[in-house]
Coordinates of C-alpha atoms (C1' of nucleotides) in Angstrom, one line a residue:
Chain A
X1 CA 102.7 224.1 5.8
X2 CA 104.4 227.6 7.2
X3 CA 107.4 228.6 5.4
X4 CA 108.6 230.5 8.4
X5 CA 109.1 227.0 10.1
X6 CA 110.8 224.7 6.8
X7 CA 113.8 224.0 5.8
X8 CA 113.5 225.2 2.2
X9 CA 117.5 225.4 1.6
X10 CA 117.2 227.0 -1.7
X11 CA 120.1 228.5 -3.3
X12 CA 121.2 231.2 -5.8
X13 CA 124.0 229.5 -6.3
X14 CA 125.0 226.8 -9.3
X15 CA 126.4 223.8 -7.3
X16 CA 129.9 222.5 -8.9
X17 CA 129.6 219.0 -10.1
X18 CA 125.9 218.8 -11.5
X19 CA 125.3 218.7 -15.1
X20 CA 121.6 218.0 -16.2
X21 CA 119.4 220.2 -14.9
X22 CA 117.2 217.9 -13.2
X23 CA 120.2 217.7 -10.9
X24 CA 121.3 220.9 -10.8
X25 CA 117.6 222.3 -9.7
X26 CA 117.4 219.6 -7.5
X27 CA 120.6 220.6 -5.8
X28 CA 119.4 224.6 -6.1
X29 CA 115.2 224.3 -4.9
X30 CA 117.1 221.8 -1.8
X31 CA 115.4 218.6 -3.0
X32 CA 118.3 216.4 -2.0
X33 CA 121.9 216.4 -1.3
X34 CA 124.6 214.6 -1.0
X35 CA 125.6 212.3 1.1
X36 CA 127.9 210.3 -0.8
X37 CA 129.2 209.3 -4.5
X38 CA 125.8 208.1 -6.2
X39 CA 124.5 208.7 -2.1
X40 CA 121.5 211.6 -1.3
X41 CA 119.3 212.4 1.2
X42 CA 115.8 213.3 0.9
X43 CA 115.4 216.3 2.1
X44 CA 111.3 217.3 4.0
X45 CA 110.3 218.9 -0.2
X46 CA 111.8 216.4 -2.2
X47 CA 110.6 213.5 -0.1
X48 CA 107.3 215.0 0.0
X49 CA 107.3 214.8 -3.6
X50 CA 108.6 211.2 -3.8
X51 CA 106.1 210.1 -2.1
X52 CA 103.7 212.1 -4.2
X53 CA 105.0 208.9 -7.1
X54 CA 105.2 206.5 -4.7
X55 CA 101.7 207.2 -3.8
X56 CA 100.4 207.2 -7.1
X57 CA 102.1 204.3 -8.0
X58 CA 101.1 202.1 -4.9
X59 CA 97.1 203.1 -5.6
X60 CA 97.2 202.1 -9.2
X61 CA 99.6 198.9 -8.8
X62 CA 96.6 198.1 -5.5
X63 CA 93.5 199.0 -8.2
X64 CA 95.6 196.4 -10.5
X65 CA 95.6 193.6 -8.1
X66 CA 99.0 193.4 -7.4
X67 CA 99.8 193.0 -3.4
X68 CA 102.6 195.4 -1.1
X69 CA 105.2 193.7 0.9
X70 CA 108.0 194.2 2.0
X71 CA 111.6 191.9 1.8
X72 CA 114.6 192.7 3.7
X73 CA 117.0 195.0 1.7
X74 CA 120.1 192.2 3.4
X75 CA 119.6 188.7 1.7
X76 CA 121.7 186.0 2.4
X77 CA 123.9 184.6 -0.5
X78 CA 122.6 181.1 -0.7
X79 CA 120.2 182.8 -1.9
X80 CA 121.4 184.0 -4.9
X81 CA 124.4 181.1 -5.1
X82 CA 120.6 178.9 -5.7
X83 CA 120.0 181.4 -8.8
X84 CA 123.2 181.5 -10.3
X85 CA 123.5 185.2 -10.1
X86 CA 125.4 185.4 -6.9
X87 CA 128.8 185.1 -9.7
X88 CA 126.8 186.6 -11.7
X89 CA 126.3 189.8 -10.7
X90 CA 129.5 190.4 -10.5
X91 CA 131.0 194.6 -9.2
X92 CA 127.3 195.7 -9.4
X93 CA 126.1 193.8 -6.3
X94 CA 127.7 194.8 -2.8
X95 CA 128.4 192.5 -0.7
X96 CA 129.4 191.7 3.1
X97 CA 130.0 190.0 6.0
X98 CA 127.6 189.8 8.8
X99 CA 129.6 189.0 12.3
X100 CA 129.7 184.8 11.5
X101 CA 131.4 185.0 8.2
X102 CA 128.3 185.0 6.5
X103 CA 128.2 186.0 3.5
X104 CA 125.2 188.4 2.5
X105 CA 124.2 191.2 -0.2
X106 CA 122.3 194.0 0.0
X107 CA 118.9 193.7 -2.9
X108 CA 119.5 195.3 -5.7
X109 CA 116.9 193.2 -7.2
X110 CA 114.3 190.5 -5.3
X111 CA 113.6 188.4 -7.9
X112 CA 115.3 185.6 -5.8
X113 CA 113.8 187.0 -2.7
X114 CA 110.6 186.2 -3.8
X115 CA 110.7 182.8 -5.4
X116 CA 112.3 181.6 -2.2
X117 CA 109.0 183.7 -0.4
X118 CA 106.3 181.9 -2.7
X119 CA 108.3 179.0 -2.0
X120 CA 107.4 178.9 1.6
X121 CA 104.5 180.2 0.8
X122 CA 102.7 179.1 -1.9
X123 CA 101.3 175.5 -2.8
X124 CA 98.3 175.0 -5.0
X125 CA 97.7 176.6 -7.8
X126 CA 93.9 177.8 -6.1
X127 CA 96.5 180.5 -5.2
X128 CA 98.0 181.8 -8.6
X129 CA 98.4 183.7 -10.0
X130 CA 99.9 186.4 -7.4
X131 CA 101.9 189.6 -8.0
X132 CA 103.6 191.0 -5.2
X133 CA 105.7 194.3 -5.1
X134 CA 107.0 196.4 -2.7
X135 CA 108.7 200.4 -3.0
X136 CA 111.5 200.1 -1.4
X137 CA 116.0 200.8 -1.6
X138 CA 117.7 199.0 -3.6
X139 CA 121.2 199.5 -3.6
X140 CA 123.8 198.7 -7.3
X141 CA 127.1 199.7 -6.9
X142 CA 127.4 202.2 -10.5
X143 CA 130.5 201.9 -12.6
X144 CA 129.4 205.0 -12.8
X145 CA 127.3 207.2 -10.6
X146 CA 126.5 210.3 -12.3
X147 CA 123.6 213.2 -12.8
X148 CA 122.0 213.1 -8.8
X149 CA 119.3 210.8 -8.2
X150 CA 119.4 210.0 -12.0
X151 CA 121.9 207.2 -11.6
X152 CA 122.3 206.6 -8.0
X153 CA 124.2 203.9 -6.4
X154 CA 121.0 204.1 -3.6
X155 CA 117.7 204.5 -4.7
X156 CA 113.8 203.9 -4.5
X157 CA 112.0 200.8 -6.9
X158 CA 109.3 199.7 -6.7
X159 CA 109.7 195.9 -8.0
X160 CA 106.5 193.6 -8.7
X161 CA 106.8 189.7 -9.3
X162 CA 104.0 187.9 -11.2
X163 CA 103.7 184.2 -10.8
X164 CA 101.8 182.1 -13.0
X165 CA 100.8 178.7 -13.9
X166 CA 101.0 179.4 -18.0
X167 CA 101.6 181.4 -20.9
X168 CA 98.6 182.9 -20.5
X169 CA 98.3 183.7 -17.4
X170 CA 101.3 185.1 -17.5
X171 CA 101.2 187.3 -20.6
X172 CA 97.3 188.6 -19.4
X173 CA 98.9 189.9 -15.7
X174 CA 101.6 191.9 -18.4
X175 CA 99.2 193.4 -20.4
X176 CA 97.6 193.9 -17.2
X177 CA 100.9 195.7 -15.6
X178 CA 101.4 197.3 -18.7
X179 CA 98.0 199.1 -18.3
X180 CA 99.1 199.8 -15.0
X181 CA 102.7 201.5 -15.7
X182 CA 100.6 203.2 -18.3
X183 CA 98.2 205.1 -15.8
X184 CA 100.7 206.0 -13.4
X185 CA 103.0 207.5 -16.0
X186 CA 99.8 209.6 -17.4
X187 CA 98.7 210.6 -14.1
X188 CA 102.5 211.5 -13.0
X189 CA 101.6 213.4 -16.2
X190 CA 105.0 212.7 -17.6
X191 CA 105.4 212.5 -21.3
X192 CA 106.1 209.4 -22.4
X193 CA 106.7 206.3 -24.2
X194 CA 106.6 202.2 -24.4
X195 CA 109.3 200.5 -26.1
X196 CA 110.3 197.0 -26.9
X197 CA 113.6 196.3 -25.0
X198 CA 116.4 194.4 -24.2
X199 CA 116.3 192.2 -21.3
X200 CA 118.9 192.1 -20.3
X201 CA 121.3 190.5 -17.6
X202 CA 117.6 189.6 -15.6
X203 CA 116.4 187.5 -18.5
X204 CA 113.4 186.5 -20.3
X205 CA 111.3 187.1 -23.2
X206 CA 108.8 189.7 -24.1
X207 CA 109.0 193.5 -22.4
X208 CA 109.2 196.2 -22.4
X209 CA 110.3 199.4 -21.3
X210 CA 108.1 203.1 -20.2
X211 CA 110.6 206.1 -21.0
X212 CA 110.3 209.6 -19.9
X213 CA 110.5 211.8 -23.3
X214 CA 113.8 214.4 -22.3
X215 CA 116.9 215.2 -24.3
X216 CA 119.1 214.4 -20.9
X217 CA 118.0 210.5 -21.4
X218 CA 121.5 208.3 -21.4
X219 CA 118.7 205.8 -23.7
X220 CA 118.0 206.5 -27.4
X221 CA 115.1 204.9 -28.5
X222 CA 114.0 204.2 -32.5
X223 CA 110.8 205.4 -33.0
X224 CA 108.2 204.8 -36.8
X225 CA 106.8 208.0 -37.6
X226 CA 103.7 207.1 -38.9
X227 CA 103.2 203.4 -37.2
X228 CA 103.1 202.3 -33.8
X229 CA 106.5 200.6 -33.6
X230 CA 108.9 201.4 -31.1
X231 CA 111.6 200.0 -30.0
X232 CA 115.1 200.8 -27.6
X233 CA 117.8 201.0 -30.4
X234 CA 119.9 197.5 -27.9
X235 CA 116.4 196.4 -29.1
X236 CA 115.3 197.2 -32.3
X237 CA 115.2 194.7 -35.5
X238 CA 115.9 196.3 -39.0
X239 CA 114.5 193.8 -41.9
X240 CA 116.2 192.7 -45.3
X241 CA 114.5 194.9 -47.5
X242 CA 113.1 191.7 -49.8
X243 CA 114.8 192.7 -53.0
X244 CA 118.1 191.3 -54.5
X245 CA 121.2 192.3 -54.6
X246 CA 121.7 194.6 -57.9
X247 CA 123.2 192.4 -60.9
X248 CA 126.9 192.6 -60.2
X249 CA 128.2 195.6 -63.2
X250 CA 132.2 196.4 -62.1
X251 CA 134.7 193.7 -62.3
X252 CA 136.2 193.3 -59.0
X253 CA 139.9 194.8 -58.4
X254 CA 142.5 195.5 -56.6
X255 CA 143.4 198.4 -55.4
X256 CA 146.1 200.4 -53.4
X257 CA 145.6 202.2 -50.7
X258 CA 148.5 202.5 -48.3
X259 CA 147.1 204.0 -44.2
X260 CA 144.2 203.9 -45.8
X261 CA 142.4 201.7 -42.4
X262 CA 138.6 203.6 -41.5
X263 CA 136.0 202.6 -43.3
X264 CA 136.0 206.7 -43.5
X265 CA 139.4 207.6 -44.6
X266 CA 138.7 204.6 -47.8
X267 CA 136.1 206.2 -48.6
X268 CA 137.6 209.3 -49.0
X269 CA 140.2 208.3 -50.8
X270 CA 138.2 206.1 -52.7
X271 CA 136.2 208.5 -53.4
X272 CA 133.0 205.7 -53.1
X273 CA 130.0 206.7 -50.3
X274 CA 130.6 204.8 -47.3
X275 CA 127.3 203.0 -48.2
X276 CA 129.2 201.4 -51.4
X277 CA 131.6 199.8 -48.8
X278 CA 131.1 197.0 -46.5
X279 CA 132.9 196.2 -43.1
X280 CA 134.8 192.8 -41.7
X281 CA 134.8 192.6 -38.3
X282 CA 136.2 189.7 -36.7
X283 CA 133.9 188.0 -33.5
X284 CA 134.5 185.0 -31.5
X285 CA 132.1 182.2 -32.5
X286 CA 129.7 180.2 -30.1
X287 CA 132.3 176.6 -31.9
X288 CA 135.6 178.7 -29.9
X289 CA 137.2 179.6 -32.9
X290 CA 136.6 182.9 -34.7
X291 CA 133.7 184.2 -37.4
X292 CA 133.9 187.5 -39.6
X293 CA 130.8 190.1 -39.2
X294 CA 130.1 191.6 -42.3
X295 CA 128.4 195.0 -42.1
X296 CA 127.5 198.3 -44.3
X297 CA 130.2 201.0 -44.2
X298 CA 128.4 203.5 -42.5
X299 CA 126.4 200.3 -39.7
X300 CA 127.1 199.6 -36.4
X301 CA 127.2 196.6 -35.0
X302 CA 124.8 196.0 -32.5
X303 CA 126.2 193.5 -30.0
X304 CA 123.4 192.5 -28.3
X305 CA 121.7 191.5 -31.9
X306 CA 125.3 189.7 -32.0
X307 CA 125.6 187.5 -29.2
X308 CA 122.0 185.9 -30.0
X309 CA 122.7 184.6 -33.3
X310 CA 124.2 180.4 -32.9
X311 CA 126.8 180.7 -34.3
X312 CA 128.1 183.6 -32.3
X313 CA 129.7 183.7 -28.8
X314 CA 127.8 185.0 -25.8
X315 CA 128.3 187.0 -24.1
X316 CA 129.7 189.1 -27.0
X317 CA 133.5 189.7 -27.8
X318 CA 135.0 190.8 -30.4
X319 CA 138.6 188.7 -31.3
X320 CA 141.7 189.3 -30.1
X321 CA 144.2 191.8 -32.4
X322 CA 146.8 189.2 -32.8
X323 CA 145.0 186.3 -33.9
X324 CA 143.2 188.1 -36.4
X325 CA 146.5 189.5 -37.5
X326 CA 147.3 186.0 -38.2
X327 CA 144.3 184.1 -39.3
X328 CA 144.3 187.1 -42.2
X329 CA 147.7 187.4 -42.6
X330 CA 147.7 191.7 -42.5
X331 CA 146.1 194.4 -40.2
X332 CA 143.0 194.8 -39.1
X333 CA 142.4 197.6 -41.7
X334 CA 142.5 195.2 -45.1
X335 CA 139.7 192.1 -44.0
X336 CA 137.4 191.4 -47.0
X337 CA 135.4 188.9 -47.4
X338 CA 136.5 188.1 -50.3
X339 CA 139.2 185.1 -50.1
X340 CA 138.5 185.0 -46.0
X341 CA 139.5 182.1 -44.3
X342 CA 136.6 182.1 -41.6
X343 CA 133.3 181.8 -42.0
X344 CA 131.3 185.4 -42.9
X345 CA 127.6 186.6 -41.7
X346 CA 126.1 189.7 -43.2
X347 CA 124.6 191.6 -41.6
X348 CA 120.8 192.4 -44.2
X349 CA 122.3 195.6 -45.3
X350 CA 125.9 194.6 -46.3
X351 CA 124.6 192.4 -47.8
X352 CA 121.8 194.3 -50.4
X353 CA 124.5 195.8 -51.9
X354 CA 127.0 195.3 -55.3
X355 CA 129.8 196.7 -56.9
X356 CA 131.5 197.3 -53.2
X357 CA 134.8 198.2 -52.1
X358 CA 136.5 196.0 -49.3
X359 CA 139.2 195.5 -47.5
X360 CA 141.3 192.8 -50.2
X361 CA 143.0 190.7 -46.4
X362 CA 146.4 192.0 -47.5
X363 CA 147.7 195.4 -46.2
X364 CA 147.2 198.5 -47.9
X365 CA 145.6 196.6 -49.9
X366 CA 141.9 196.9 -51.0
X367 CA 139.1 195.7 -53.7
X368 CA 135.9 197.5 -55.6
X369 CA 134.0 195.9 -58.1
X370 CA 133.2 192.6 -54.8
X371 CA 129.8 191.0 -55.5
X372 CA 128.4 188.7 -53.3
X373 CA 128.1 184.7 -54.7
X374 CA 130.6 186.3 -57.8
X375 CA 133.8 187.4 -55.4
X376 CA 133.1 185.6 -52.6
X377 CA 130.3 183.0 -50.6
X378 CA 126.7 184.2 -50.6
X379 CA 127.1 185.1 -47.1
X380 CA 124.3 183.6 -44.4
X381 CA 122.5 187.0 -42.9
X382 CA 120.8 188.6 -40.0
X383 CA 120.1 191.8 -38.2
X384 CA 122.8 192.6 -36.3
X385 CA 123.1 196.2 -36.2
X386 CA 121.9 199.0 -35.0
X387 CA 119.3 200.7 -36.6
X388 CA 119.6 204.5 -37.8
X389 CA 117.7 207.4 -38.2
X390 CA 115.8 207.2 -41.5
X391 CA 116.3 203.7 -41.8
X392 CA 112.6 201.8 -43.2
X393 CA 110.1 201.3 -39.4
X394 CA 110.0 197.4 -38.9
X395 CA 106.1 197.7 -38.8
X396 CA 106.8 198.7 -42.6
X397 CA 105.1 201.8 -41.6
X398 CA 106.8 205.3 -41.4
X399 CA 111.0 205.6 -41.6
X400 CA 112.8 206.0 -38.1
X401 CA 113.3 208.9 -36.3
X402 CA 115.2 208.4 -33.2
X403 CA 114.5 209.9 -29.9
X404 CA 115.7 210.8 -26.4
X405 CA 114.5 209.2 -23.5
X406 CA 114.8 208.2 -19.3
X407 CA 113.9 204.6 -18.2
X408 CA 111.4 205.1 -15.7
X409 CA 110.2 201.9 -15.6
X410 CA 110.6 198.0 -17.3
X411 CA 108.0 194.9 -17.3
X412 CA 109.6 191.7 -18.1
X413 CA 108.0 189.0 -18.7
X414 CA 110.4 186.3 -17.1
X415 CA 109.0 183.0 -17.6
X416 CA 110.5 180.2 -15.6
X417 CA 114.7 181.4 -15.3
X418 CA 114.0 181.4 -11.1
X419 CA 110.7 179.2 -10.3
X420 CA 113.7 176.4 -12.0
X421 CA 117.0 177.6 -10.7
X422 CA 115.7 177.8 -7.4
X423 CA 112.9 174.6 -7.7
X424 CA 109.9 176.8 -7.1
X425 CA 106.0 174.3 -7.9
X426 CA 103.3 174.2 -7.5
X427 CA 100.7 171.6 -7.6
X428 CA 97.9 171.6 -10.2
X429 CA 94.7 170.1 -10.7
X430 CA 95.8 166.7 -10.9
X431 CA 97.6 167.0 -7.9
X432 CA 100.9 167.2 -10.2
X433 CA 103.8 169.2 -9.3
X434 CA 104.5 172.1 -12.5
X435 CA 106.4 175.0 -11.8
X436 CA 105.2 178.8 -11.5
X437 CA 105.8 181.4 -15.2
X438 CA 106.8 184.3 -13.5
X439 CA 106.9 188.1 -14.4
X440 CA 109.1 191.2 -13.2
X441 CA 107.9 194.9 -13.0
X442 CA 110.2 197.8 -11.9
X443 CA 109.9 201.5 -11.9
X444 CA 112.7 203.8 -10.5
X445 CA 110.1 205.4 -8.8
X446 CA 112.7 208.3 -7.3
X447 CA 114.6 208.4 -10.6
X448 CA 110.8 209.4 -11.9
X449 CA 111.6 213.0 -9.9
X450 CA 114.6 213.3 -11.6
X451 CA 112.9 212.4 -14.1
X452 CA 110.0 214.5 -14.6
X453 CA 111.9 217.6 -13.9
X454 CA 114.0 217.2 -17.1
X455 CA 110.5 217.4 -18.9
X456 CA 109.4 220.4 -16.8
X457 CA 111.5 223.5 -16.4
X458 CA 111.8 226.9 -17.5
X459 CA 114.6 229.7 -16.4
X460 CA 113.1 230.4 -12.8
X461 CA 113.7 226.5 -11.4
X462 CA 111.1 223.8 -11.2
X463 CA 107.9 223.5 -12.9
X464 CA 106.4 220.4 -10.9
X465 CA 102.7 219.1 -12.6
X466 CA 99.7 219.0 -9.7
X467 CA 100.0 215.3 -9.3
X468 CA 103.9 216.0 -7.5
X469 CA 103.3 218.9 -6.4
X470 CA 105.0 219.1 -3.0
X471 CA 102.7 222.0 -2.1
X472 CA 99.8 222.7 -4.8
X473 CA 99.0 226.2 -3.9
X474 CA 101.4 228.8 -2.8
X475 CA 99.8 231.8 -0.3
X476 CA 102.7 235.2 -1.1
X477 CA 101.7 238.3 1.7
X478 CA 103.5 241.3 0.4
X479 CA 104.1 244.6 1.9
X480 CA 103.4 242.9 5.4
X481 CA 105.7 245.8 7.1
X482 CA 102.7 248.0 6.2
X483 CA 100.0 246.2 5.7
X484 CA 98.2 243.9 8.1
X485 CA 95.4 243.7 6.1
X486 CA 97.4 241.4 3.8
X487 CA 98.3 239.5 6.8
X488 CA 95.4 238.7 7.6
X489 CA 94.0 237.6 4.3
X490 CA 96.4 235.9 3.3
X491 CA 95.7 233.8 7.4
X492 CA 92.4 233.7 6.2
X493 CA 93.4 232.6 3.1
X494 CA 95.8 229.6 4.0
X495 CA 93.1 228.3 6.8
X496 CA 90.5 228.0 4.4
X497 CA 93.0 226.1 2.1
X498 CA 93.8 223.9 4.8
X499 CA 90.4 223.7 5.5
X500 CA 89.4 222.5 2.2
X501 CA 91.6 220.0 1.9
X502 CA 94.0 221.3 -0.2
X503 CA 97.8 221.4 0.2
X504 CA 98.8 224.7 1.0
X505 CA 102.4 226.4 2.0
X506 CA 102.3 230.0 3.7
X507 CA 105.3 232.1 2.7
X508 CA 105.2 234.1 6.0
X509 CA 108.6 234.8 6.5
X510 CA 108.1 238.6 5.9
X511 CA 110.9 238.7 3.0
X512 CA 111.1 241.3 0.6
X513 CA 108.3 240.1 -2.5
X514 CA 111.6 239.4 -5.0
X515 CA 112.9 236.3 -2.4
X516 CA 110.0 235.0 -2.3
X517 CA 108.7 234.7 -5.9
X518 CA 112.3 233.5 -6.7
X519 CA 112.0 231.0 -4.0
X520 CA 108.5 230.5 -5.2
X521 CA 109.6 229.7 -9.0
X522 CA 112.7 227.8 -7.7
X523 CA 110.4 225.0 -5.9
X524 CA 108.4 225.0 -8.4
X525 CA 104.6 225.5 -6.2
X526 CA 102.2 224.8 -9.1
X527 CA 99.6 228.2 -8.3
X528 CA 100.4 231.0 -6.8
X529 CA 98.4 233.1 -4.9
X530 CA 99.7 237.3 -3.4
X531 CA 97.8 239.4 -1.5
X532 CA 98.9 242.6 -1.0
X533 CA 97.2 246.7 -0.3
X534 CA 96.2 246.7 -3.7
X535 CA 94.7 244.2 -4.5
X536 CA 92.4 244.2 -1.4
X537 CA 91.5 247.7 -2.2
X538 CA 89.5 245.9 -4.7
X539 CA 88.8 242.6 -2.9
X540 CA 91.1 241.4 -5.2
X541 CA 94.3 238.5 -4.6
X542 CA 96.5 238.2 -7.8
X543 CA 96.8 234.4 -9.2
X544 CA 99.5 233.1 -12.2
X545 CA 100.3 229.6 -12.7
X546 CA 103.6 228.7 -12.9
X547 CA 103.8 228.3 -16.6
X548 CA 101.8 231.6 -17.1
X549 CA 103.4 234.2 -18.6
X550 CA 101.4 236.9 -16.9
X551 CA 99.3 237.0 -13.2
X552 CA 96.0 238.1 -13.1
X553 CA 93.6 239.0 -10.9
X554 CA 90.8 237.2 -9.0
X555 CA 88.5 237.5 -6.1
X556 CA 89.3 237.9 -2.7
X557 CA 87.6 234.4 -2.6
X558 CA 88.6 231.0 -1.5
X559 CA 85.5 230.0 -4.4
X560 CA 87.9 232.0 -6.8
X561 CA 90.9 230.3 -5.6
X562 CA 89.3 226.7 -5.5
X563 CA 88.6 227.2 -9.3
X564 CA 91.8 228.4 -10.5
X565 CA 93.3 225.1 -9.3
X566 CA 90.4 223.0 -10.5
Chain B
rC1 C1' 138.1 199.0 -13.6
rG2 C1' 141.3 202.3 -17.3
rG3 C1' 142.6 207.3 -18.3
rG4 C1' 142.3 213.2 -16.9
rG5 C1' 140.8 216.1 -13.0
rC6 C1' 140.0 218.4 -8.2
rG7 C1' 140.2 218.8 -2.6
rU8 C1' 141.8 225.6 1.2
rA9 C1' 134.6 228.8 5.9
rG10 C1' 128.1 225.7 5.1
rC11 C1' 128.1 226.6 -1.0
rU12 C1' 131.4 229.0 -4.9
rC13 C1' 135.7 229.4 -4.9
rA14 C1' 141.4 232.9 -4.6
rG15 C1' 146.0 232.3 -2.6
rC16 C1' 150.4 227.3 -4.4
rU17 C1' 154.4 228.7 -9.9
rU18 C1' 158.6 231.8 -6.8
rG19 C1' 157.7 228.2 0.8
rG20 C1' 157.0 233.3 5.9
rU21 C1' 150.1 237.3 10.3
rA22 C1' 144.8 232.4 5.6
rG23 C1' 141.0 235.1 1.9
rA24 C1' 136.8 237.1 -1.3
rG25 C1' 131.9 236.9 -2.8
rC26 C1' 126.9 233.9 -1.6
rG27 C1' 124.8 232.2 2.9
rC28 C1' 124.7 233.1 8.4
rU29 C1' 124.1 236.1 13.6
rU30 C1' 123.0 242.0 15.3
rG31 C1' 120.9 246.4 14.6
rC32 C1' 119.3 250.6 10.9
rU33 C1' 117.1 251.7 6.3
rU34 C1' 114.6 249.1 2.7
rC35 C1' 109.8 246.6 0.8
rG36 C1' 105.9 244.0 -6.1
rG37 C1' 110.8 240.1 -9.2
rG38 C1' 117.2 237.2 -5.0
rA39 C1' 118.0 245.7 -1.7
rG40 C1' 122.3 249.0 1.4
rC41 C1' 125.2 250.6 5.5
rA42 C1' 127.5 248.8 10.1
rA43 C1' 129.3 245.6 13.5
rG44 C1' 129.8 239.8 14.2
rA45 C1' 130.6 234.5 14.2
rG46 C1' 132.5 230.7 11.5
rG47 C1' 138.3 227.5 8.4
rU48 C1' 144.1 222.3 13.2
rC49 C1' 143.9 224.4 3.8
rG50 C1' 140.8 216.0 3.1
rC51 C1' 144.4 212.9 5.9
rA52 C1' 149.5 210.3 6.7
rG53 C1' 154.1 210.4 7.0
rG54 C1' 158.7 213.9 5.0
rU55 C1' 162.1 218.1 3.2
rU56 C1' 162.8 222.6 5.5
rC57 C1' 164.3 226.7 11.2
rG58 C1' 159.2 228.0 8.8
rA59 C1' 154.7 224.4 4.4
rA60 C1' 147.7 226.0 2.3
rU61 C1' 152.1 226.1 -0.5
rC62 C1' 157.0 221.3 -1.9
rC63 C1' 158.2 215.3 -1.8
rU64 C1' 155.7 210.4 -1.3
rG65 C1' 151.6 208.0 0.6
rU66 C1' 146.6 207.3 1.5
rC67 C1' 141.3 208.1 1.5
rG68 C1' 137.2 211.3 -1.1
rC69 C1' 134.8 213.5 -5.3
rC70 C1' 134.0 214.6 -10.3
rC71 C1' 134.3 214.1 -15.9
rC72 C1' 135.6 211.0 -20.4
rG73 C1' 134.6 205.6 -21.7
rA74 C1' 130.9 199.1 -24.9
rC75 C1' 124.2 197.8 -20.1
rC76 C1' 120.8 200.1 -15.3
rA77 C1' 114.7 201.1 -12.4

RNA sequence: CGGGGCGUAGCUCAGCUUGGUAGAGCGCUUGCUUCGGGAGCAAGAGGUCGCAGGUUCGAAUCCUGUCGCCCCGACCA
């Protein structure tokens, strides 16, 4: 490619509205352009990068035995009604009517479509297992699109769906996909981590997310300092220590705490650490009533875990303030488990402390020296809190540290959620109808481009890993106003590189060196060859890797350049 | 969907308080000079000030409505 024929659209000024580095650099380098909220045009330079990502994904999916197909993005409402998700998906799913006034959705995901396809097409156990995938535009009407293509409404996703006669087969494919994802993320050049995940509203049992580690990540990951444990904090479990609560020492007594409602206020007012306090939250119970959730003062409720508890309503919902005040006869700032009118479930950590402080269930009063079993009933215990840095790792090895990550991929064992709902069966060896097990596996292809930038840039711009760079090497002749030799040498090198199958780009715009270097750095081309009279006098080119501090001189031959490209 | 903010040239923004000829920088075009880290000079092109209505002799500016966009807020590749 010649830059004289390629619209670079680079800019010096940082665009307004772009907060994170990848968004800024993608706009400045001219990779993408905004068309509307969460809607982006991929310009030629950016599209080259996304195609590279696609190619790696496609190669590895094919190698793993998955089969590419392409399903419609516009899908009839009937499909979604069949699975029950027409009502569940809410405003995130874009809906519209065709000329016959029939309802349609723009596909946010394709479990329904692929299940429908398999239902029509697959009859026999002999045809399973099978794994279909597509690389396609999806639309999710995010309540708040932001960070450019990182959280766009329209985006490109690789979505794969596998079907199996039994769980063993599903589990085997799950690990096959896990291995494929590991290869994909490695080839792309990302620093990533696979973590246990909550499966959200897609449903299903086991699931893991592949996160690209970056400070701008929207997800918090809990990772063991010593062992292999790694999980999204949403899903990270905490365990009971196994130690009994300490024996009571203090007698329980009431303390007047006028106006002290939050744990922090009470902790300060009474001069006790947050870890010595128990707070009581009130949620809607599964039976329609209210239920108390006791947490240690310094811990936070994990609503996902709470919703999974059999006695707590799902989806999780806090009780209405009025209902709580009516039930307890005091304001919510003074709740506690002693003489509590409703059942209390305690988080493990809250159940393991003694002589604690808690609300007195009367206004402007707290209790101190409280002990489970002595002053109130021994509570049922459960894992209900969000893991925090410094917690012991659930695998017993080391402690937990928190990292930030960008979710680039997600693999699920779905089970029979969709095959059952949509009545998909195949015949087994005995001629009996069996409902297949299903898995699904997604990669945010367009997001991946932004995520890689988040972990690979410097003050001058993007630094692409070779594997997804829009061009691998840029040839920059300088002094071309005076030197025909530099021009000729650059043309020759460019032609030789192309002939050698290298994706090279020639900066033949005839600009001054400054702007050429600035552009090359900004758009992140990994390798740069500068050709000028000074070097040519010694039969040398100048070579610089985008990450290198300084340039070095190499022989003015294609062979020498190819050797540098590796 | 709640709370806050912004819509003026391709981009970044000033002008609005106190109504009266629409501006700057970057970018773009042309010419001359310059040429190893985003050059200088000169000349030029480019905007019905988001849209609609109202007030006024007169509206980018004041009022009303509307649309779009951004930021903060309990779940997504």
